[in-house]
Amino acid sequence: MRHNFLFTVFIFASIHLFSQNHYSQSYFNNGLDFYKKENYQEAVRFFTVAITSTPDYYEAYLYRGGANMNLGDLDLAINDFNKAIEIQPDSAVPYYSRGQVNRYKEN
């Protein structure tokens, strides 16, 4: 009986995680479409929903940082790149992107 209960809990937890990831992925993809069309405000909105659903969504932080940078919201961009670094410290992309933002801030 206990075994069946644990199995049921595992199945429901797996379904919840799958649906949450699918939800986040869908919003991320919509954000990416807007990003490619250079509609950065809409991109930020969709990336934010993806991040709210999946707080460790590396790519969403990376692209939201890029969108914020293109909007001129440099401090928000740095915050997003810092979070991406926190999630994947071995990736060079957010370090480079953060350096680009800092370069823009100096000019």
mmCIF file of N, CA and C in Angstrom:
data_model
loop_
_atom_site.group_PDB
_atom_site.id
_atom_site.type_symbol
_atom_site.label_atom_id
_atom_site.label_comp_id
_atom_site.label_asym_id
_atom_site.label_seq_id
_atom_site.Cartn_x
_atom_site.Cartn_y
_atom_site.Cartn_z
ATOM 1 N N MET A 1 0.822 -1.190 0.000
ATOM 2 C CA MET A 1 0.000 0.000 0.000
ATOM 3 C C MET A 1 0.871 1.260 0.000
ATOM 4 N N ARG A 2 1.861 1.291 0.887
ATOM 5 C CA ARG A 2 2.759 2.454 0.948
ATOM 6 C C ARG A 2 3.509 2.612 -0.360
ATOM 7 N N HIS A 3 3.918 1.499 -0.948
ATOM 8 C CA HIS A 3 4.643 1.533 -2.215
ATOM 9 C C HIS A 3 3.790 2.192 -3.306
ATOM 10 N N ASN A 4 2.510 1.848 -3.371
ATOM 11 C CA ASN A 4 1.616 2.449 -4.362
ATOM 12 C C ASN A 4 1.470 3.945 -4.131
ATOM 13 N N PHE A 5 1.386 4.363 -2.876
ATOM 14 C CA PHE A 5 1.255 5.787 -2.551
ATOM 15 C C PHE A 5 2.495 6.554 -3.016
ATOM 16 N N LEU A 6 3.677 6.017 -2.698
ATOM 17 C CA LEU A 6 4.913 6.687 -3.106
ATOM 18 C C LEU A 6 5.032 6.744 -4.625
ATOM 19 N N PHE A 7 4.633 5.680 -5.295
ATOM 20 C CA PHE A 7 4.666 5.666 -6.750
ATOM 21 C C PHE A 7 3.721 6.729 -7.314
ATOM 22 N N THR A 8 2.533 6.836 -6.742
ATOM 23 C CA THR A 8 1.555 7.832 -7.178
ATOM 24 C C THR A 8 2.091 9.241 -6.964
ATOM 25 N N VAL A 9 2.707 9.489 -5.821
ATOM 26 C CA VAL A 9 3.300 10.806 -5.540
ATOM 27 C C VAL A 9 4.395 11.106 -6.554
ATOM 28 N N PHE A 10 5.221 10.125 -6.854
ATOM 29 C CA PHE A 10 6.285 10.308 -7.837
ATOM 30 C C PHE A 10 5.711 10.662 -9.208
ATOM 31 N N ILE A 11 4.671 9.969 -9.625
ATOM 32 C CA ILE A 11 4.052 10.226 -10.928
ATOM 33 C C ILE A 11 3.490 11.645 -10.978
ATOM 34 N N PHE A 12 2.746 12.040 -9.925
ATOM 35 C CA PHE A 12 2.176 13.388 -9.909
ATOM 36 C C PHE A 12 3.259 14.460 -9.887
ATOM 37 N N ALA A 13 4.323 14.220 -9.137
ATOM 38 C CA ALA A 13 5.429 15.186 -9.090
ATOM 39 C C ALA A 13 6.099 15.287 -10.452
ATOM 40 N N SER A 14 6.268 14.175 -11.130
ATOM 41 C CA SER A 14 6.889 14.171 -12.463
ATOM 42 C C SER A 14 6.019 14.921 -13.464
ATOM 43 N N ILE A 15 4.713 14.688 -13.400
ATOM 44 C CA ILE A 15 3.796 15.383 -14.302
ATOM 45 C C ILE A 15 3.838 16.875 -14.045
ATOM 46 N N HIS A 16 3.869 17.275 -12.772
ATOM 47 C CA HIS A 16 3.920 18.692 -12.423
ATOM 48 C C HIS A 16 5.198 19.330 -12.964
ATOM 49 N N LEU A 17 6.333 18.667 -12.767
ATOM 50 C CA LEU A 17 7.603 19.212 -13.260
ATOM 51 C C LEU A 17 7.600 19.295 -14.775
ATOM 52 N N PHE A 18 7.078 18.271 -15.442
ATOM 53 C CA PHE A 18 7.030 18.304 -16.897
ATOM 54 C C PHE A 18 6.168 19.463 -17.380
ATOM 55 N N SER A 19 4.980 19.614 -16.783
ATOM 56 C CA SER A 19 4.091 20.682 -17.239
ATOM 57 C C SER A 19 4.677 22.053 -16.926
ATOM 58 N N GLN A 20 5.363 22.184 -15.788
ATOM 59 C CA GLN A 20 5.995 23.459 -15.444
ATOM 60 C C GLN A 20 7.105 23.766 -16.444
ATOM 61 N N ASN A 21 7.929 22.779 -16.771
ATOM 62 C CA ASN A 21 9.003 22.992 -17.734
ATOM 63 C C ASN A 21 8.443 23.278 -19.120
ATOM 64 N N HIS A 22 7.383 22.596 -19.503
ATOM 65 C CA HIS A 22 6.757 22.844 -20.796
ATOM 66 C C HIS A 22 6.201 24.266 -20.844
ATOM 67 N N TYR A 23 5.582 24.688 -19.760
ATOM 68 C CA TYR A 23 5.040 26.039 -19.638
ATOM 69 C C TYR A 23 6.166 27.065 -19.786
ATOM 70 N N SER A 24 7.241 26.869 -19.055
ATOM 71 C CA SER A 24 8.387 27.784 -19.118
ATOM 72 C C SER A 24 8.992 27.809 -20.510
ATOM 73 N N GLN A 25 9.134 26.638 -21.105
ATOM 74 C CA GLN A 25 9.726 26.539 -22.444
ATOM 75 C C GLN A 25 8.872 27.280 -23.459
ATOM 76 N N SER A 26 7.569 27.168 -23.335
ATOM 77 C CA SER A 26 6.665 27.849 -24.253
ATOM 78 C C SER A 26 6.828 29.368 -24.148
ATOM 79 N N TYR A 27 6.876 29.874 -22.923
ATOM 80 C CA TYR A 27 7.068 31.317 -22.746
ATOM 81 C C TYR A 27 8.450 31.756 -23.211
ATOM 82 N N PHE A 28 9.455 30.936 -22.949
ATOM 83 C CA PHE A 28 10.801 31.267 -23.423
ATOM 84 C C PHE A 28 10.812 31.361 -24.947
ATOM 85 N N ASN A 29 10.193 30.384 -25.618
ATOM 86 C CA ASN A 29 10.162 30.390 -27.090
ATOM 87 C C ASN A 29 9.454 31.624 -27.627
ATOM 88 N N ASN A 30 8.353 32.023 -26.985
ATOM 89 C CA ASN A 30 7.671 33.245 -27.403
ATOM 90 C C ASN A 30 8.578 34.461 -27.209
ATOM 91 N N GLY A 31 9.275 34.491 -26.073
ATOM 92 C CA GLY A 31 10.213 35.583 -25.827
ATOM 93 C C GLY A 31 11.311 35.619 -26.870
ATOM 94 N N LEU A 32 11.799 34.458 -27.257
ATOM 95 C CA LEU A 32 12.847 34.368 -28.266
ATOM 96 C C LEU A 32 12.353 34.886 -29.613
ATOM 97 N N ASP A 33 11.107 34.579 -29.947
ATOM 98 C CA ASP A 33 10.535 35.103 -31.191
ATOM 99 C C ASP A 33 10.507 36.632 -31.176
ATOM 100 N N PHE A 34 10.066 37.205 -30.058
ATOM 101 C CA PHE A 34 10.038 38.667 -29.959
ATOM 102 C C PHE A 34 11.457 39.242 -29.972
ATOM 103 N N TYR A 35 12.393 38.550 -29.330
ATOM 104 C CA TYR A 35 13.788 39.003 -29.307
ATOM 105 C C TYR A 35 14.335 39.080 -30.732
ATOM 106 N N LYS A 36 14.083 38.040 -31.509
ATOM 107 C CA LYS A 36 14.576 37.999 -32.889
ATOM 108 C C LYS A 36 13.962 39.101 -33.747
ATOM 109 N N LYS A 37 12.748 39.520 -33.395
ATOM 110 C CA LYS A 37 12.072 40.605 -34.116
ATOM 111 C C LYS A 37 12.430 41.976 -33.539
ATOM 112 N N GLU A 38 13.352 41.984 -32.589
ATOM 113 C CA GLU A 38 13.832 43.194 -31.907
ATOM 114 C C GLU A 38 12.721 43.924 -31.148
ATOM 115 N N ASN A 39 11.713 43.181 -30.718
ATOM 116 C CA ASN A 39 10.672 43.709 -29.843
ATOM 117 C C ASN A 39 11.067 43.307 -28.415
ATOM 118 N N TYR A 40 12.030 44.060 -27.878
ATOM 119 C CA TYR A 40 12.673 43.667 -26.638
ATOM 120 C C TYR A 40 11.766 43.780 -25.419
ATOM 121 N N GLN A 41 10.840 44.721 -25.413
ATOM 122 C CA GLN A 41 9.944 44.837 -24.262
ATOM 123 C C GLN A 41 9.061 43.607 -24.127
ATOM 124 N N GLU A 42 8.513 43.135 -25.238
ATOM 125 C CA GLU A 42 7.699 41.920 -25.191
ATOM 126 C C GLU A 42 8.566 40.714 -24.850
ATOM 127 N N ALA A 43 9.782 40.686 -25.371
ATOM 128 C CA ALA A 43 10.694 39.589 -25.060
ATOM 129 C C ALA A 43 10.944 39.529 -23.553
ATOM 130 N N VAL A 44 11.212 40.676 -22.946
ATOM 131 C CA VAL A 44 11.449 40.723 -21.495
ATOM 132 C C VAL A 44 10.240 40.182 -20.752
ATOM 133 N N ARG A 45 9.065 40.562 -21.193
ATOM 134 C CA ARG A 45 7.840 40.112 -20.524
ATOM 135 C C ARG A 45 7.725 38.582 -20.556
ATOM 136 N N PHE A 46 7.970 37.982 -21.697
ATOM 137 C CA PHE A 46 7.868 36.527 -21.809
ATOM 138 C C PHE A 46 8.994 35.811 -21.067
ATOM 139 N N PHE A 47 10.216 36.338 -21.152
ATOM 140 C CA PHE A 47 11.320 35.721 -20.408
ATOM 141 C C PHE A 47 11.061 35.782 -18.906
ATOM 142 N N THR A 48 10.452 36.858 -18.441
ATOM 143 C CA THR A 48 10.157 37.003 -17.017
ATOM 144 C C THR A 48 9.156 35.949 -16.557
ATOM 145 N N VAL A 49 8.155 35.673 -17.369
ATOM 146 C CA VAL A 49 7.193 34.624 -17.009
ATOM 147 C C VAL A 49 7.888 33.270 -16.961
ATOM 148 N N ALA A 50 8.766 32.998 -17.913
ATOM 149 C CA ALA A 50 9.505 31.733 -17.911
ATOM 150 C C ALA A 50 10.354 31.612 -16.650
ATOM 151 N N ILE A 51 10.998 32.704 -16.245
ATOM 152 C CA ILE A 51 11.842 32.702 -15.049
ATOM 153 C C ILE A 51 11.001 32.537 -13.791
ATOM 154 N N THR A 52 9.839 33.164 -13.760
ATOM 155 C CA THR A 52 8.964 33.037 -12.596
ATOM 156 C C THR A 52 8.548 31.585 -12.401
ATOM 157 N N SER A 53 8.308 30.897 -13.496
ATOM 158 C CA SER A 53 7.902 29.498 -13.428
ATOM 159 C C SER A 53 9.073 28.563 -13.133
ATOM 160 N N THR A 54 10.237 28.892 -13.677
ATOM 161 C CA THR A 54 11.441 28.069 -13.490
ATOM 162 C C THR A 54 12.591 28.999 -13.121
ATOM 163 N N PRO A 55 12.788 29.236 -11.819
ATOM 164 C CA PRO A 55 13.746 30.259 -11.367
ATOM 165 C C PRO A 55 15.208 30.030 -11.762
ATOM 166 N N ASP A 56 15.574 28.827 -12.160
ATOM 167 C CA ASP A 56 16.972 28.580 -12.553
ATOM 168 C C ASP A 56 17.104 28.414 -14.069
ATOM 169 N N TYR A 57 16.282 29.114 -14.810
ATOM 170 C CA TYR A 57 16.243 29.012 -16.273
ATOM 171 C C TYR A 57 17.369 29.880 -16.859
ATOM 172 N N TYR A 58 18.516 29.276 -17.030
ATOM 173 C CA TYR A 58 19.730 29.959 -17.471
ATOM 174 C C TYR A 58 19.517 30.761 -18.757
ATOM 175 N N GLU A 59 18.976 30.110 -19.776
ATOM 176 C CA GLU A 59 18.820 30.768 -21.075
ATOM 177 C C GLU A 59 17.879 31.966 -20.988
ATOM 178 N N ALA A 60 16.836 31.854 -20.167
ATOM 179 C CA ALA A 60 15.887 32.968 -20.025
ATOM 180 C C ALA A 60 16.573 34.178 -19.391
ATOM 181 N N TYR A 61 17.428 33.950 -18.393
ATOM 182 C CA TYR A 61 18.184 35.065 -17.803
ATOM 183 C C TYR A 61 19.135 35.668 -18.826
ATOM 184 N N LEU A 62 19.773 34.809 -19.593
ATOM 185 C CA LEU A 62 20.739 35.284 -20.584
ATOM 186 C C LEU A 62 20.064 36.157 -21.640
ATOM 187 N N TYR A 63 18.967 35.679 -22.179
ATOM 188 C CA TYR A 63 18.273 36.455 -23.208
ATOM 189 C C TYR A 63 17.560 37.676 -22.636
ATOM 190 N N ARG A 64 17.020 37.550 -21.423
ATOM 191 C CA ARG A 64 16.395 38.736 -20.825
ATOM 192 C C ARG A 64 17.448 39.799 -20.576
ATOM 193 N N GLY A 65 18.652 39.378 -20.173
ATOM 194 C CA GLY A 65 19.746 40.324 -20.017
ATOM 195 C C GLY A 65 20.073 41.013 -21.323
ATOM 196 N N GLY A 66 20.100 40.256 -22.418
ATOM 197 C CA GLY A 66 20.358 40.844 -23.730
ATOM 198 C C GLY A 66 19.269 41.821 -24.138
ATOM 199 N N ALA A 67 18.022 41.452 -23.865
ATOM 200 C CA ALA A 67 16.904 42.351 -24.196
ATOM 201 C C ALA A 67 16.987 43.621 -23.359
ATOM 202 N N ASN A 68 17.277 43.466 -22.066
ATOM 203 C CA ASN A 68 17.418 44.649 -21.210
ATOM 204 C C ASN A 68 18.564 45.538 -21.676
ATOM 205 N N MET A 69 19.650 44.921 -22.119
ATOM 206 C CA MET A 69 20.774 45.695 -22.623
ATOM 207 C C MET A 69 20.348 46.493 -23.856
ATOM 208 N N ASN A 70 19.613 45.854 -24.759
ATOM 209 C CA ASN A 70 19.158 46.550 -25.967
ATOM 210 C C ASN A 70 18.147 47.644 -25.661
ATOM 211 N N LEU A 71 17.429 47.509 -24.550
ATOM 212 C CA LEU A 71 16.489 48.557 -24.132
ATOM 213 C C LEU A 71 17.184 49.695 -23.384
ATOM 214 N N GLY A 72 18.468 49.502 -23.064
ATOM 215 C CA GLY A 72 19.199 50.517 -22.311
ATOM 216 C C GLY A 72 19.050 50.382 -20.812
ATOM 217 N N ASP A 73 18.421 49.296 -20.360
ATOM 218 C CA ASP A 73 18.267 49.029 -18.925
ATOM 219 C C ASP A 73 19.489 48.235 -18.454
ATOM 220 N N LEU A 74 20.602 48.950 -18.355
ATOM 221 C CA LEU A 74 21.894 48.285 -18.159
ATOM 222 C C LEU A 74 22.024 47.627 -16.790
ATOM 223 N N ASP A 75 21.490 48.247 -15.755
ATOM 224 C CA ASP A 75 21.570 47.629 -14.433
ATOM 225 C C ASP A 75 20.765 46.332 -14.371
ATOM 226 N N LEU A 76 19.589 46.324 -15.011
ATOM 227 C CA LEU A 76 18.788 45.099 -15.063
ATOM 228 C C LEU A 76 19.514 44.029 -15.869
ATOM 229 N N ALA A 77 20.171 44.443 -16.943
ATOM 230 C CA ALA A 77 20.937 43.487 -17.754
ATOM 231 C C ALA A 77 22.050 42.854 -16.915
ATOM 232 N N ILE A 78 22.764 43.661 -16.168
ATOM 233 C CA ILE A 78 23.841 43.129 -15.318
ATOM 234 C C ILE A 78 23.273 42.155 -14.296
ATOM 235 N N ASN A 79 22.136 42.497 -13.705
ATOM 236 C CA ASN A 79 21.513 41.583 -12.733
ATOM 237 C C ASN A 79 21.185 40.239 -13.377
ATOM 238 N N ASP A 80 20.650 40.272 -14.602
ATOM 239 C CA ASP A 80 20.330 39.021 -15.290
ATOM 240 C C ASP A 80 21.582 38.221 -15.618
ATOM 241 N N PHE A 81 22.624 38.893 -16.081
ATOM 242 C CA PHE A 81 23.863 38.168 -16.389
ATOM 243 C C PHE A 81 24.497 37.614 -15.120
ATOM 244 N N ASN A 82 24.414 38.349 -14.020
ATOM 245 C CA ASN A 82 24.919 37.830 -12.744
ATOM 246 C C ASN A 82 24.169 36.564 -12.329
ATOM 247 N N LYS A 83 22.854 36.564 -12.513
ATOM 248 C CA LYS A 83 22.063 35.378 -12.165
ATOM 249 C C LYS A 83 22.424 34.213 -13.080
ATOM 250 N N ALA A 84 22.629 34.481 -14.365
ATOM 251 C CA ALA A 84 23.045 33.421 -15.288
ATOM 252 C C ALA A 84 24.392 32.841 -14.857
ATOM 253 N N ILE A 85 25.306 33.697 -14.408
ATOM 254 C CA ILE A 85 26.613 33.243 -13.917
ATOM 255 C C ILE A 85 26.435 32.377 -12.675
ATOM 256 N N GLU A 86 25.540 32.786 -11.800
ATOM 257 C CA GLU A 86 25.263 32.015 -10.581
ATOM 258 C C GLU A 86 24.749 30.617 -10.933
ATOM 259 N N ILE A 87 23.918 30.530 -11.964
ATOM 260 C CA ILE A 87 23.330 29.244 -12.358
ATOM 261 C C ILE A 87 24.349 28.369 -13.083
ATOM 262 N N GLN A 88 25.120 28.962 -13.997
ATOM 263 C CA GLN A 88 26.127 28.208 -14.762
ATOM 264 C C GLN A 88 27.457 28.962 -14.743
ATOM 265 N N PRO A 89 28.192 28.845 -13.650
ATOM 266 C CA PRO A 89 29.430 29.627 -13.520
ATOM 267 C C PRO A 89 30.529 29.258 -14.507
ATOM 268 N N ASP A 90 30.416 28.109 -15.168
ATOM 269 C CA ASP A 90 31.452 27.704 -16.121
ATOM 270 C C ASP A 90 31.192 28.193 -17.539
ATOM 271 N N SER A 91 30.055 28.847 -17.763
ATOM 272 C CA SER A 91 29.732 29.342 -19.093
ATOM 273 C C SER A 91 30.353 30.718 -19.302
ATOM 274 N N ALA A 92 31.016 30.908 -20.427
ATOM 275 C CA ALA A 92 31.690 32.180 -20.707
ATOM 276 C C ALA A 92 30.734 33.274 -21.182
ATOM 277 N N VAL A 93 29.603 32.890 -21.743
ATOM 278 C CA VAL A 93 28.700 33.856 -22.377
ATOM 279 C C VAL A 93 28.218 34.947 -21.422
ATOM 280 N N PRO A 94 27.718 34.612 -20.235
ATOM 281 C CA PRO A 94 27.241 35.709 -19.372
ATOM 282 C C PRO A 94 28.366 36.618 -18.870
ATOM 283 N N TYR A 95 29.557 36.080 -18.698
ATOM 284 C CA TYR A 95 30.691 36.927 -18.300
ATOM 285 C C TYR A 95 31.005 37.936 -19.409
ATOM 286 N N TYR A 96 31.044 37.435 -20.643
ATOM 287 C CA TYR A 96 31.312 38.312 -21.777
ATOM 288 C C TYR A 96 30.217 39.372 -21.903
ATOM 289 N N SER A 97 28.968 38.932 -21.794
ATOM 290 C CA SER A 97 27.841 39.861 -21.935
ATOM 291 C C SER A 97 27.855 40.919 -20.841
ATOM 292 N N ARG A 98 28.173 40.499 -19.622
ATOM 293 C CA ARG A 98 28.265 41.460 -18.521
ATOM 294 C C ARG A 98 29.389 42.457 -18.778
ATOM 295 N N GLY A 99 30.491 41.982 -19.335
ATOM 296 C CA GLY A 99 31.587 42.878 -19.687
ATOM 297 C C GLY A 99 31.175 43.889 -20.753
ATOM 298 N N GLN A 100 30.381 43.445 -21.725
ATOM 299 C CA GLN A 100 29.879 44.358 -22.754
ATOM 300 C C GLN A 100 29.014 45.456 -22.130
ATOM 301 N N VAL A 101 28.152 45.072 -21.207
ATOM 302 C CA VAL A 101 27.293 46.064 -20.547
ATOM 303 C C VAL A 101 28.154 47.062 -19.774
ATOM 304 N N ASN A 102 29.133 46.553 -19.061
ATOM 305 C CA ASN A 102 30.004 47.466 -18.300
ATOM 306 C C ASN A 102 30.758 48.418 -19.230
ATOM 307 N N ARG A 103 31.149 47.928 -20.396
ATOM 308 C CA ARG A 103 31.809 48.783 -21.383
ATOM 309 C C ARG A 103 30.870 49.893 -21.862
ATOM 310 N N TYR A 104 29.604 49.541 -22.114
ATOM 311 C CA TYR A 104 28.616 50.542 -22.523
ATOM 312 C C TYR A 104 28.387 51.570 -21.423
ATOM 313 N N LYS A 105 28.404 51.100 -20.182
ATOM 314 C CA LYS A 105 28.170 52.025 -19.056
ATOM 315 C C LYS A 105 29.291 53.047 -18.927
ATOM 316 N N GLU A 106 30.495 52.654 -19.314
ATOM 317 C CA GLU A 106 31.641 53.565 -19.219
ATOM 318 C C GLU A 106 31.591 54.664 -20.269
ATOM 319 N N ASN A 107 30.948 54.422 -21.387
ATOM 320 C CA ASN A 107 30.900 55.397 -22.490
ATOM 321 C C ASN A 107 29.779 56.368 -22.355
#
